[in-house]
XYZ file of C-alpha atoms in Angstrom:
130
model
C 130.487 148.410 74.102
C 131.638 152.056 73.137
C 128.766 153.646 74.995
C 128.988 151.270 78.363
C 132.827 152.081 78.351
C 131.822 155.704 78.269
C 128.749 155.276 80.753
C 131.512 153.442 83.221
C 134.381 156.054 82.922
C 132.035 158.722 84.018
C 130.382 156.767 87.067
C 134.311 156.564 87.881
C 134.862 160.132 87.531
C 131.809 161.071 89.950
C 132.470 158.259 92.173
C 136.115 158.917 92.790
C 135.737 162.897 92.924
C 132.706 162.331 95.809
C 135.278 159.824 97.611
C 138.094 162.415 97.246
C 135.917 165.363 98.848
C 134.776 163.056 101.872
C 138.004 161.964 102.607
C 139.765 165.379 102.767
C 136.842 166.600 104.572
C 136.697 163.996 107.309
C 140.819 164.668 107.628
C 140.703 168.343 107.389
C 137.899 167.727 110.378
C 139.475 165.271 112.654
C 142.927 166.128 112.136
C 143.687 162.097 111.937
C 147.392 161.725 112.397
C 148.991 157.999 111.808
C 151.191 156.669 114.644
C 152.563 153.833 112.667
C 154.052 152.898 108.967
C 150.456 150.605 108.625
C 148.695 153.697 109.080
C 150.983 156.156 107.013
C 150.540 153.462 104.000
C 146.942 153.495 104.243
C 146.792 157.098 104.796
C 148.636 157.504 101.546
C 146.938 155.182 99.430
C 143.352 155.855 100.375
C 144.926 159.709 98.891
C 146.500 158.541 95.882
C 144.121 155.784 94.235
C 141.254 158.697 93.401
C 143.433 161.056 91.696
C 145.731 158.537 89.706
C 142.402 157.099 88.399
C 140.856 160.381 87.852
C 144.397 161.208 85.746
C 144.275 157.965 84.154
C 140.854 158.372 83.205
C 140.891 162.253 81.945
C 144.223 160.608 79.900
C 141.799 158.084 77.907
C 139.646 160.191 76.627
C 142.484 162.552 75.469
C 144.061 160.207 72.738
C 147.468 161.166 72.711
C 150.200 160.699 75.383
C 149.774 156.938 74.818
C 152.843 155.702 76.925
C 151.768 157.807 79.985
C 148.658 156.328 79.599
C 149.283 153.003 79.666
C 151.763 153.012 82.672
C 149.389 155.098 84.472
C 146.296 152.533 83.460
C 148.878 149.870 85.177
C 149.519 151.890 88.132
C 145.498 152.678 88.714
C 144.385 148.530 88.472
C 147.452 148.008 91.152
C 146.545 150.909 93.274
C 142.929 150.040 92.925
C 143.410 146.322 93.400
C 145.440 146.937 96.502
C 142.964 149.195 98.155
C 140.314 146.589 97.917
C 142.634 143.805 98.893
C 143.135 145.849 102.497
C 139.577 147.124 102.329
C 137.903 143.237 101.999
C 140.321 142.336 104.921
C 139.120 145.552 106.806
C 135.281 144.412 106.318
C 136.120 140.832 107.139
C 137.057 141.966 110.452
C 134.807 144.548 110.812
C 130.473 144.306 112.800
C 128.233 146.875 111.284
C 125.953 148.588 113.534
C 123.936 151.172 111.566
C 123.229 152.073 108.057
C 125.677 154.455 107.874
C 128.601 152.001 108.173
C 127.104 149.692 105.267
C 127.120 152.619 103.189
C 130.628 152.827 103.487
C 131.211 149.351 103.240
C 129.548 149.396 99.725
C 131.366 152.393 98.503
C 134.389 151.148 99.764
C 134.057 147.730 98.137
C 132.185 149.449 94.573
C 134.360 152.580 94.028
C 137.463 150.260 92.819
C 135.905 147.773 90.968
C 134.177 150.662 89.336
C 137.650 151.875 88.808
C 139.323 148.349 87.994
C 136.380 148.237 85.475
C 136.972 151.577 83.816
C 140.601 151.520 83.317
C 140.108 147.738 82.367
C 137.815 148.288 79.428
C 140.055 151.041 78.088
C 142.887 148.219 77.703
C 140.404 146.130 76.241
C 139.378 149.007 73.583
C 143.134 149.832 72.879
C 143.826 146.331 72.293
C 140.954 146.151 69.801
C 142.033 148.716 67.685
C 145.855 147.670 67.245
């Protein structure tokens, strides 16, 4: 279990730093501005939920801080959670074309459950050794 924890953590890591580089490269590109509090709220949490799990993460395998820790792992499964909520409704509404638009579909539906995964089993391992 020690080793798939691991193996998880650090398909998180590279998952969520790939997501993070695309995302301020398509912005930095198009220059997307939001109109409307939706779009500001989706703007900011498709920016926050990579590097509070990335944090969260990096935290885990440092063992102290144990407090920040744990109310950041909290903060990462709602973050995480909520971005996929918004993300399934998204796709439900959504009519893929090309290949290109399935890829993101995928990586938008596997990068937080990935996450949720990650951060989960790291509750699961601090519970285990209290």
């Amino acid at each position: 279990m020690k080793r798939l924890t691991k193996v998880v953590k650090i398909i998180a890591i590279v998952l969520n730093a790939i997501f993070l580089a695309i995302i301020l490269l398509i912005v930095s590109r198009s220059g997307a501005h939001p109109q409307t509090l939706i779009d500001w709220a989706g703007f900011i949490l498709i920016f926050v939920f990579p590097p509070v799990t990335l944090i969260t993460i990096a935290l885990t395998f440092h063992k102290k801080l144990e407090i920040l820790t744990s109310v950041l792992k909290v903060i990462a499964i709602i973050v995480n959670v909520s971005f996929l909520t918004i993300f399934i409704f998204e796709v439900a509404d959504a009519h893929f074309v090309n290949l290109v638009m399935w890829l993101v579909c995928l990586m938008g539906l596997g990068l937080p459950i990935v996450n949720i995964l990650a951060v989960a089993l790291t509750f699961r391992k601090g519970k285990a050794e209290v």
